[in-house]
Short mmCIF file of C-alpha atoms and ligand atoms in Angstrom, two decimals:
data_model
loop_
_atom_site.label_atom_id
_atom_site.label_comp_id
_atom_site.label_asym_id
_atom_site.label_seq_id
_atom_site.Cartn_x
_atom_site.Cartn_y
_atom_site.Cartn_z
CA MET A 29 216.16 87.67 251.16
CA ILE A 30 217.02 90.99 252.49
CA ILE A 31 217.44 93.53 249.67
CA SER A 32 218.89 96.95 248.76
CA ILE A 33 217.63 98.88 246.52
CA TYR A 34 220.32 102.76 246.41
CA GLY A 35 218.22 105.24 244.39
CA ALA A 36 215.12 105.90 244.65
CA GLY A 37 214.10 106.48 241.33
CA TYR A 38 212.38 104.94 237.66
CA VAL A 39 214.51 101.93 237.56
CA GLY A 40 214.45 101.49 241.73
CA LEU A 41 211.12 101.70 242.64
CA ILE A 42 209.91 99.54 240.26
CA THR A 43 212.53 97.08 241.47
CA ALA A 44 212.39 97.51 244.95
CA ALA A 45 208.21 97.13 244.54
CA CYS A 46 208.49 94.17 242.19
CA LEU A 47 211.30 92.39 244.54
CA ALA A 48 209.49 93.08 246.63
CA LYS A 49 205.93 91.20 244.71
CA LEU A 50 208.48 88.90 244.64
CA GLU A 51 209.03 88.41 248.35
CA HIS A 52 211.44 89.14 249.69
CA GLN A 53 212.79 92.06 253.04
CA VAL A 54 212.94 95.06 250.38
CA THR A 55 214.33 98.40 251.99
CA CYS A 56 214.99 101.30 249.29
CA VAL A 57 217.04 104.08 250.04
CA ASP A 58 217.40 107.70 248.98
CA ILE A 59 219.46 110.38 249.97
CA ASP A 60 216.18 112.95 249.08
CA THR A 61 214.44 113.37 252.03
CA LYS A 62 211.41 114.67 250.26
CA ARG A 63 211.14 112.11 247.37
CA ILE A 64 211.23 109.05 251.59
CA ALA A 65 208.17 111.55 252.56
CA MET A 66 206.20 110.89 250.09
CA LEU A 67 207.06 107.55 249.56
CA ARG A 68 206.41 106.90 253.85
CA LYS A 69 203.05 108.82 253.53
CA GLY A 70 201.96 106.44 250.24
CA GLN A 71 202.39 108.55 247.77
CA CYS A 72 204.42 107.49 244.22
CA PRO A 73 206.72 110.00 242.72
CA VAL A 74 207.09 108.95 239.70
CA TYR A 75 204.09 108.98 236.89
CA GLU A 76 203.86 104.15 235.86
CA ALA A 77 200.96 101.90 235.74
CA GLN A 78 200.62 99.31 238.70
CA LEU A 79 203.44 101.15 240.39
CA PRO A 80 201.12 102.72 243.16
CA GLU A 81 199.09 100.10 243.69
CA LEU A 82 202.42 97.71 243.64
CA ILE A 83 204.09 99.29 245.97
CA SER A 84 201.17 100.52 248.58
CA GLU A 85 200.30 95.86 248.61
CA ALA A 86 204.36 95.44 249.59
CA VAL A 87 204.35 98.41 252.26
CA GLN A 88 201.63 96.73 254.18
CA ALA A 89 202.29 92.90 253.93
CA ASN A 90 205.54 94.68 255.51
CA ARG A 91 207.60 93.34 252.60
CA LEU A 92 209.07 96.93 251.54
CA HIS A 93 210.24 100.19 253.98
CA PHE A 94 211.48 102.96 252.59
CA THR A 95 215.11 105.58 254.31
CA ASP A 96 216.60 108.91 253.25
CA ASN A 97 219.59 106.53 256.37
CA PHE A 98 222.38 104.21 254.20
CA ALA A 99 222.76 102.99 257.80
CA GLU A 100 220.48 101.16 257.60
CA ALA A 101 219.85 99.79 254.24
CA THR A 102 223.66 98.78 253.74
CA LYS A 103 224.37 97.04 257.26
CA ARG A 104 222.16 93.83 256.93
CA ALA A 105 221.73 93.01 253.19
CA ASP A 106 222.19 90.29 251.42
CA ILE A 107 222.03 92.43 248.12
CA HIS A 108 222.56 95.94 247.70
CA PHE A 109 221.60 96.79 243.95
CA ILE A 110 222.49 99.72 242.92
CA ALA A 111 220.15 101.64 240.33
CA THR A 112 220.58 105.76 241.06
CA GLY A 113 220.88 107.81 237.97
CA THR A 114 223.58 107.68 235.30
CA PRO A 115 223.50 110.99 233.61
CA SER A 116 225.15 111.39 230.41
CA LEU A 117 228.03 114.58 230.67
CA PRO A 118 229.41 117.12 227.94
CA GLU A 119 231.01 114.59 226.17
CA GLY A 120 228.40 111.53 226.00
CA ASN A 121 229.73 109.53 228.14
CA ALA A 122 227.81 108.45 231.20
CA ASN A 123 228.80 109.84 235.04
CA ILE A 124 228.61 107.21 237.38
CA SER A 125 229.26 108.81 240.91
CA GLN A 126 225.90 107.62 241.84
CA ILE A 127 226.92 104.60 241.95
CA ILE A 128 230.58 105.19 242.94
CA ALA A 129 229.58 106.57 245.94
CA VAL A 130 226.74 104.26 246.53
CA ALA A 131 229.83 101.75 246.32
CA VAL A 132 231.96 103.11 248.81
CA THR A 133 229.55 103.74 251.50
CA VAL A 134 228.61 100.16 251.36
CA ALA A 135 231.47 98.78 251.27
CA GLN A 136 232.54 101.37 254.45
CA GLN A 137 229.41 99.92 256.25
CA THR A 138 228.38 96.28 255.54
CA GLU A 139 229.12 94.07 257.92
CA ARG A 140 228.76 90.39 256.03
CA ASP A 141 229.57 89.14 253.46
CA CYS A 142 227.06 90.20 250.07
CA LEU A 143 226.52 90.93 246.70
CA LEU A 144 226.53 94.54 245.05
CA VAL A 145 224.47 94.07 242.24
CA ILE A 146 224.92 97.21 239.46
CA LYS A 147 221.03 97.51 237.48
CA SER A 148 221.85 101.16 236.31
CA THR A 149 223.48 101.50 232.42
CA VAL A 150 226.76 102.16 232.75
CA PRO A 151 229.61 101.99 230.43
CA VAL A 152 231.47 98.36 230.32
CA GLY A 153 234.18 97.81 232.49
CA THR A 154 231.72 100.20 235.78
CA GLY A 155 231.66 96.22 236.95
CA ASP A 156 235.89 94.81 237.43
CA ALA A 157 235.99 99.48 238.87
CA LEU A 158 233.63 98.58 240.99
CA GLN A 159 234.79 95.64 242.10
CA VAL A 160 238.55 97.65 242.77
CA ARG A 161 236.95 100.45 244.23
CA ILE A 162 234.95 98.31 246.61
CA ASP A 163 238.29 95.96 247.96
CA LYS A 164 240.79 98.92 248.30
CA GLU A 165 237.67 99.88 251.58
CA LEU A 166 237.61 96.46 252.85
CA LEU A 167 241.65 96.41 252.99
CA LYS A 168 241.02 99.57 255.14
CA ARG A 169 238.65 97.77 257.04
CA ARG A 170 241.07 95.15 258.13
CA GLN A 171 238.19 93.07 258.66
CA LYS A 172 237.17 89.48 256.69
CA ILE A 173 234.15 90.75 254.62
CA ARG A 174 233.46 90.12 250.75
CA ILE A 175 231.69 91.97 248.28
CA SER A 176 231.02 90.72 244.76
CA VAL A 177 230.29 93.46 242.19
CA ALA A 178 227.00 91.44 239.75
CA ALA A 179 226.39 93.19 236.80
CA ASN A 180 222.19 92.89 235.80
CA PRO A 181 220.77 95.19 233.37
CA GLU A 182 216.82 96.03 233.38
CA PHE A 183 214.77 96.25 230.33
CA LEU A 184 211.92 97.84 230.95
CA ARG A 185 210.77 99.66 228.99
CA GLU A 186 208.44 102.94 230.98
CA GLY A 187 204.13 103.06 231.03
CA SER A 188 204.36 99.01 231.07
CA ALA A 189 207.70 98.60 233.09
CA VAL A 190 205.88 96.19 235.76
CA HIS A 191 204.66 93.57 233.46
CA ASP A 192 207.65 93.53 231.95
CA PHE A 193 209.54 93.11 235.22
CA MET A 194 207.07 90.08 235.76
CA ASN A 195 206.86 88.93 232.63
CA ALA A 196 210.58 89.60 231.55
CA GLU A 197 211.66 87.96 227.83
CA ARG A 198 215.10 87.40 229.51
CA ILE A 199 216.23 87.88 233.13
CA ILE A 200 220.34 89.48 233.04
CA ILE A 201 223.09 88.66 235.55
CA GLY A 202 227.29 89.27 234.73
CA GLY A 203 229.40 88.32 237.65
CA LYS A 204 231.45 85.04 238.56
CA ALA A 205 229.84 81.65 238.26
CA GLN A 206 229.92 81.11 242.53
CA GLU A 207 229.04 85.47 243.43
CA ILE A 208 225.78 85.57 241.39
CA ALA A 209 224.42 82.47 242.89
CA PRO A 210 222.24 84.07 245.27
CA LEU A 211 221.16 86.48 241.84
CA GLN A 212 219.61 82.72 241.02
CA ILE A 213 217.65 82.26 244.40
CA VAL A 214 216.71 86.09 243.86
CA TYR A 215 214.91 85.27 239.99
CA HIS A 216 213.83 82.16 240.66
CA PRO A 217 211.17 83.11 241.11
CA LEU A 218 210.94 85.01 237.19
CA VAL A 219 212.23 81.33 236.14
CA ALA A 220 209.98 78.85 237.52
CA LYS A 221 207.24 80.68 234.52
CA ASN A 222 210.11 79.87 231.68
CA ILE A 223 211.66 83.70 231.92
CA PRO A 224 215.45 82.38 230.44
CA LEU A 225 218.26 83.20 232.94
CA LEU A 226 221.06 83.64 231.44
CA SER A 227 224.67 84.48 233.19
CA MET A 228 227.84 85.84 231.16
CA SER A 229 230.36 87.75 231.76
CA ARG A 230 230.08 91.73 233.91
CA ARG A 231 230.89 93.26 231.30
CA SER A 232 229.12 90.64 228.01
CA ALA A 233 226.43 92.21 230.90
CA GLU A 234 226.55 95.60 230.07
CA LEU A 235 227.28 95.96 227.17
CA ALA A 236 224.09 93.47 226.29
CA LYS A 237 221.98 96.67 227.67
CA TYR A 238 224.51 99.19 225.25
CA ALA A 239 223.29 96.83 223.12
CA ALA A 240 219.74 96.20 223.17
CA ASN A 241 219.05 100.14 223.51
CA VAL A 242 221.25 100.44 220.48
CA MET A 243 219.61 97.67 217.78
CA LEU A 244 216.08 98.71 218.99
CA ALA A 245 216.88 102.82 218.32
CA CYS A 246 218.36 101.51 215.27
CA ARG A 247 214.62 100.59 213.99
CA VAL A 248 212.65 103.49 214.59
CA SER A 249 216.18 105.26 212.55
CA PHE A 250 215.89 103.50 209.55
CA ILE A 251 211.41 103.25 209.58
CA ASN A 252 211.30 106.75 209.34
CA GLN A 253 214.61 106.99 206.88
CA ILE A 254 212.46 104.62 204.29
CA SER A 255 209.56 106.06 205.31
CA GLN A 256 210.77 109.44 204.33
CA LEU A 257 211.74 107.74 201.14
CA ALA A 258 208.58 106.06 200.26
CA GLY A 259 206.30 109.90 201.39
CA ALA A 260 208.51 111.49 198.66
CA LEU A 261 208.13 108.18 195.86
CA GLY A 262 205.13 107.58 197.01
CA ALA A 263 204.37 104.73 198.85
CA ASN A 264 202.60 104.32 201.80
CA ILE A 265 205.42 102.87 204.81
CA ASP A 266 201.95 100.30 206.14
CA GLU A 267 202.53 98.35 203.47
CA VAL A 268 206.14 98.86 203.19
CA ARG A 269 206.45 97.68 206.73
CA GLN A 270 203.72 94.86 206.02
CA GLY A 271 205.70 93.87 203.76
CA ILE A 272 209.52 93.56 205.43
CA ALA A 273 207.22 92.72 208.69
CA LEU A 274 206.26 89.26 207.29
CA ASP A 275 210.19 88.13 207.18
CA THR A 276 210.69 86.81 210.62
CA ARG A 277 214.08 87.97 210.29
CA ILE A 278 213.24 90.48 210.71
CA GLY A 279 209.81 90.59 212.25
CA PRO A 280 206.59 93.78 213.15
CA HIS A 281 209.00 95.54 216.62
CA PHE A 282 209.91 98.89 216.66
CA LEU A 283 208.99 99.60 213.14
CA ARG A 284 206.83 102.16 213.79
CA PRO A 285 207.49 105.63 211.78
CA GLY A 286 207.30 108.93 213.38
CA ILE A 287 208.21 111.94 214.86
CA GLY A 288 211.55 109.86 216.51
CA TYR A 289 212.62 108.74 219.25
CA GLY A 290 212.85 110.57 222.95
CA GLY A 291 213.53 109.80 226.36
CA SER A 292 215.68 109.22 229.49
CA CYS A 293 217.51 105.46 226.76
CA PHE A 294 218.39 105.10 223.85
CA PRO A 295 219.67 109.33 223.64
CA LYS A 296 221.99 108.45 226.26
CA ASP A 297 223.08 105.20 225.96
CA ILE A 298 223.65 106.01 221.95
CA SER A 299 226.27 108.78 223.29
CA ALA A 300 228.37 106.86 226.02
CA LEU A 301 228.90 104.05 223.22
CA VAL A 302 229.51 106.90 220.96
CA TYR A 303 231.69 107.33 223.22
CA THR A 304 233.38 103.87 224.27
CA ALA A 305 233.83 103.10 221.44
CA LYS A 306 235.35 106.21 219.87
CA ALA A 307 237.93 105.80 223.48
CA LEU A 308 239.01 102.55 221.70
CA GLN A 309 239.67 103.90 218.60
CA ILE A 310 236.49 101.77 217.00
CA ASP A 311 234.59 103.07 214.29
CA ALA A 312 231.01 104.16 215.13
CA SER A 313 229.83 105.37 212.38
CA LEU A 314 227.06 102.93 212.26
CA ILE A 315 225.77 104.41 215.47
CA GLU A 316 226.58 107.62 215.14
CA ALA A 317 224.91 107.25 212.43
CA ILE A 318 221.43 106.36 214.13
CA ALA A 319 221.11 109.26 216.45
CA LYS A 320 221.69 111.45 213.36
CA VAL A 321 218.64 110.02 211.79
CA ASN A 322 216.24 110.71 214.76
CA GLN A 323 217.98 114.64 214.79
CA LEU A 324 216.37 115.10 211.87
CA GLN A 325 213.25 113.14 211.54
CA LYS A 326 212.35 115.26 214.90
CA ASN A 327 211.56 117.56 212.84
CA TRP A 328 209.49 116.61 210.64
CA LEU A 329 206.19 118.22 212.15
CA ILE A 330 207.44 121.79 211.78
CA GLU A 331 208.59 120.67 208.01
CA ARG A 332 205.10 119.82 207.26
CA LEU A 333 203.92 122.88 208.70
CA GLN A 334 206.07 125.61 206.49
CA HIS A 335 205.06 123.13 203.49
CA HIS A 336 201.93 123.80 204.46
CA PHE A 337 202.53 127.36 205.18
CA ASN A 338 204.32 128.77 202.89
CA ASN A 339 207.09 129.20 205.59
CA LYS A 340 205.04 131.73 207.23
CA LEU A 341 204.02 129.95 210.51
CA ALA A 342 204.37 133.82 213.26
CA GLY A 343 200.44 134.75 214.39
CA LEU A 344 199.21 131.28 213.20
CA LYS A 345 197.45 129.08 216.36
CA ILE A 346 198.78 125.84 216.35
CA GLY A 347 196.97 123.43 218.91
CA ILE A 348 199.28 119.95 219.74
CA TRP A 349 197.75 117.55 221.29
CA GLY A 350 200.27 114.57 223.33
CA LEU A 351 203.42 116.22 225.02
CA ALA A 352 205.53 113.19 226.71
CA PHE A 353 208.18 111.42 225.00
CA LYS A 354 205.55 108.03 223.88
CA PRO A 355 201.60 107.10 225.76
CA GLY A 356 202.10 106.09 229.62
CA THR A 357 204.19 108.20 230.95
CA ASP A 358 204.51 112.15 231.80
CA ASP A 359 208.55 111.84 230.92
CA LEU A 360 209.55 114.43 228.00
CA ARG A 361 213.01 114.01 228.36
CA ASP A 362 214.41 113.86 225.01
CA ALA A 363 210.18 114.97 223.31
CA SER A 364 210.44 115.04 219.73
CA SER A 365 207.21 117.77 221.27
CA LEU A 366 209.58 119.73 222.39
CA VAL A 367 211.89 120.63 218.92
CA ALA A 368 208.51 121.55 217.29
CA MET A 369 207.39 124.05 220.62
CA LYS A 370 210.75 125.37 220.07
CA SER A 371 210.76 125.93 216.68
CA LEU A 372 207.01 127.43 216.99
CA LEU A 373 208.11 130.12 219.23
CA ALA A 374 211.00 130.51 217.49
CA ALA A 375 209.13 130.96 215.41
CA LYS A 376 206.00 133.06 216.17
CA ALA A 377 203.79 131.12 215.79
CA LYS A 378 200.81 130.47 219.10
CA LEU A 379 200.79 127.62 220.62
CA ILE A 380 197.70 125.60 222.75
CA VAL A 381 198.72 122.14 223.61
CA PHE A 382 197.16 119.47 225.41
CA ASP A 383 199.00 116.41 226.93
CA PRO A 384 197.12 113.92 229.48
CA ALA A 385 199.80 113.86 231.76
CA ALA A 386 203.17 115.63 230.93
CA LEU A 387 201.46 118.71 230.83
CA LEU A 388 202.71 119.87 234.44
CA ALA A 389 205.88 119.35 233.14
CA ALA A 390 205.73 121.19 230.23
CA GLN A 391 204.08 123.87 232.28
CA LYS A 392 207.50 123.97 234.26
CA LEU A 393 209.50 123.71 231.49
CA PHE A 394 207.99 127.06 229.40
CA ILE A 395 206.86 129.05 232.55
CA ASN A 396 205.89 131.61 231.57
CA GLU A 397 205.75 131.58 227.93
CA PRO A 398 203.00 134.12 226.94
CA ALA A 399 202.49 132.02 223.78
CA ILE A 400 200.78 128.53 225.22
CA ARG A 401 197.39 128.19 226.42
CA TRP A 402 197.33 125.08 228.57
CA CYS A 403 194.46 123.40 227.47
CA GLU A 404 191.73 120.32 229.84
CA THR A 405 191.60 118.46 227.23
CA ALA A 406 191.81 117.50 223.23
CA THR A 407 189.11 118.64 223.09
CA GLU A 408 189.83 121.94 224.48
CA VAL A 409 191.86 123.20 222.38
CA LEU A 410 189.85 122.36 219.06
CA THR A 411 187.53 125.32 220.66
CA ALA A 412 190.87 128.09 219.77
CA SER A 413 189.96 128.29 215.80
CA LEU A 414 193.41 126.50 215.01
CA ASP A 415 194.94 127.18 212.13
CA ALA A 416 196.77 124.05 212.50
CA LEU A 417 196.26 120.47 214.31
CA LEU A 418 199.98 118.37 215.02
CA ILE A 419 200.21 115.18 217.38
CA ALA A 420 203.28 114.23 218.91
CA THR A 421 202.17 111.30 220.31
CA GLU A 422 200.02 108.35 220.83
CA TRP A 423 198.07 109.06 223.54
CA PRO A 424 194.99 105.99 222.76
CA GLU A 425 192.56 109.28 223.47
CA PHE A 426 193.92 110.58 220.18
CA ARG A 427 193.34 107.60 218.38
CA ASN A 428 190.15 106.57 219.64
CA PHE A 429 188.64 110.73 219.10
CA ASN A 430 186.57 111.24 216.94
CA LEU A 431 187.15 112.08 214.13
CA HIS A 432 184.42 113.70 212.22
CA PHE A 433 184.06 115.79 214.83
CA LEU A 434 187.86 116.46 214.80
CA SER A 435 187.47 117.31 211.16
CA GLU A 436 183.82 119.77 211.97
CA LYS A 437 185.66 120.96 214.12
CA LEU A 438 189.61 121.84 211.86
CA ASN A 439 187.28 123.28 208.95
CA LYS A 440 189.84 123.89 206.18
CA ALA A 441 192.51 123.62 209.35
CA PRO A 442 195.54 120.91 208.30
CA LEU A 443 195.97 118.15 211.04
CA ILE A 444 199.56 116.57 210.95
CA ASP A 445 200.35 113.35 212.75
CA GLY A 446 203.65 112.57 213.75
CA ARG A 447 202.53 109.02 214.83
CA ASN A 448 200.02 107.78 212.70
CA CYS A 449 197.04 107.66 214.74
CA PHE A 450 194.70 107.68 211.71
CA THR A 451 194.36 105.04 208.86
CA LEU A 452 193.80 106.91 206.02
CA GLU A 453 190.31 105.49 205.35
CA GLN A 454 189.82 106.48 208.29
CA VAL A 455 190.81 110.15 208.12
CA LYS A 456 189.49 110.00 204.33
CA GLN A 457 185.69 109.13 205.50
CA ALA A 458 185.84 111.98 208.01
CA GLY A 459 186.15 115.24 205.63
CA VAL A 460 189.19 115.72 206.97
CA ALA A 461 190.85 117.99 204.88
CA TYR A 462 193.91 118.04 204.39
CA TYR A 463 196.11 114.69 206.71
CA TYR A 464 199.30 115.13 206.61
CA SER A 465 201.07 111.66 208.40
CA VAL A 466 204.58 110.05 207.72
CA GLY A 467 205.45 108.08 205.45
CA ARG A 468 202.06 107.93 203.93
CA PRO A 469 200.97 109.94 200.84
CA GLN A 470 198.45 113.86 201.82
CA VAL A 471 194.97 112.93 201.87
CA MET A 472 193.04 115.62 200.70
CA SER A 473 189.24 117.23 201.56
CA ARG A 474 188.21 116.58 197.80
CA ARG A 475 188.68 112.43 198.69
CA GLU A 476 191.89 112.27 196.33
CA ILE A 477 195.15 111.10 197.66
CA ILE A 478 198.43 113.18 196.40
CA CYS A 479 201.82 112.44 196.88
CA ALA A 480 203.07 113.12 199.93
C1 LIG B 15 213.87 102.14 225.84
C2 LIG B 15 214.15 100.25 226.11
O1 LIG B 15 212.82 99.38 225.21
C3 LIG B 15 213.54 99.75 227.74
O2 LIG B 15 214.69 97.90 227.06
C4 LIG B 15 214.95 100.19 228.30
O3 LIG B 15 214.80 98.87 229.54
C5 LIG B 15 214.97 100.99 229.05
O4 LIG B 15 214.80 102.26 227.92
C6 LIG B 15 215.61 101.45 229.40
O5 LIG B 15 217.28 101.53 228.10
O6 LIG B 15 215.90 101.70 230.53
P1 LIG B 15 212.09 104.27 227.30
O7 LIG B 15 212.58 104.40 226.93
O8 LIG B 15 210.84 103.41 228.12
O9 LIG B 15 212.70 101.64 226.78
O10 LIG B 15 210.64 103.76 226.22
P2 LIG B 15 210.71 102.72 224.18
O11 LIG B 15 208.93 101.81 224.36
O12 LIG B 15 211.89 101.97 224.48
O13 LIG B 15 211.33 104.09 222.92
C7 LIG B 15 211.57 104.40 223.17
C8 LIG B 15 211.05 105.49 222.12
O14 LIG B 15 210.85 105.21 220.91
C9 LIG B 15 209.49 106.94 222.67
O15 LIG B 15 209.85 107.91 221.75
C10 LIG B 15 208.55 106.04 221.21
O16 LIG B 15 208.24 106.71 221.08
C11 LIG B 15 209.96 105.45 220.35
N1 LIG B 15 209.64 104.83 219.23
C12 LIG B 15 209.63 103.25 219.92
C13 LIG B 15 208.91 104.48 218.32
O17 LIG B 15 209.51 105.85 217.18
N2 LIG B 15 208.34 103.90 216.80
C14 LIG B 15 208.79 102.29 217.66
O18 LIG B 15 208.24 101.57 216.63
C15 LIG B 15 208.74 102.11 218.80
#
């Protein structure tokens, strides 16, 4: 199939590279000329495992092209995928202006019947609205061209997006059966691997995307709230989680306690769905509560520090391991680490910081901040005679760090682990002076355990 993809951002690039891997002819277009120039030089503008290799393989095989010329992309394609951003507006609803602009351009320029597929996460009803808008544009052209609109939401996690695309647990396509048939051809190689392809109405497909993200965020907030209870009641969240996860109705996934979810998806999608519900005068208190619990959980690191140092944080040297909203990405959007950093700077602490991927992005956010020292390695952070070390992202290199060495370097400084990177047993054996983790008993150097 001849496919055009609008938006060379995260979703656009993964979709482009993966569809080219499935042997389609793909053109990826973006108005950002710098980004397109980078891609043409073989540089990948986003941090994502396997993506640079996949792009260069597809470019070499002549199946993937990048352009900033819309006409080049709009004229020939059988299928147009829109993967532009839908940032939150101040009221919480998603801004779909870029999506409308692309749809109108396609309607004005295409020379053949085609399918327009919405990949971006959009408010329910966007597909219907686009169809009306496109039909109007086509009427103006007085040509017998038909453009159908389909919804095809993505379920890709940053850090494992290529794997998620190629090994999807389901593919959802929304639209009228006869109109969305070309998507069956697009995804045939995946369906042949027994990946279920669900066809449904456009509105159901649009809502399924929100429902999936809200459900996942709900599980994270649920386990975080239970972990607060576990901490206060002297229980251990690991044991509690085991106790519920073996129930197949509950399962083990997305029940890792921590310092709250972040990223570009959960917070934005929750706000957008709450906005939609309110506009329909439907009670959204459950969905609102997910965001509220998450906001509170983001204070966990600073609260443990305040507790340990009796609210006196001014002048303390606080190490931070991990900034990205999760491992495997350099993305800092809504990262919980930022909440801790801002609170610590406000309390006049000094920060000594390292992240394996997100350091550059963080330096841009905290430009010329004299109270932050940026380190090149996790070990360099430990050379600063720290008063405490916080872990905000569970990168494998932290999980696998030599705990005996860490314990020695920390001396009496507490290790405050917002991602439960270590077992209590490991920490006790290494003799860490004070270890605080989420929803588990506090460990002290005298190898006794007390209630957090
Ligand atoms: C999420 C969804 O998982 C994808 O299916 C979806 O396609 C994507 O949003 C999107 O809408 O584009 P992503 O934002 O990349 O993907 O990240 P997740 O892996 O879902 O993690 C989100 C946050 O939840 C992270 O901050 C992570 O640390 C946190 N989390 C996750 C927990 O705190 N505990 C868990 O058990 C799982």
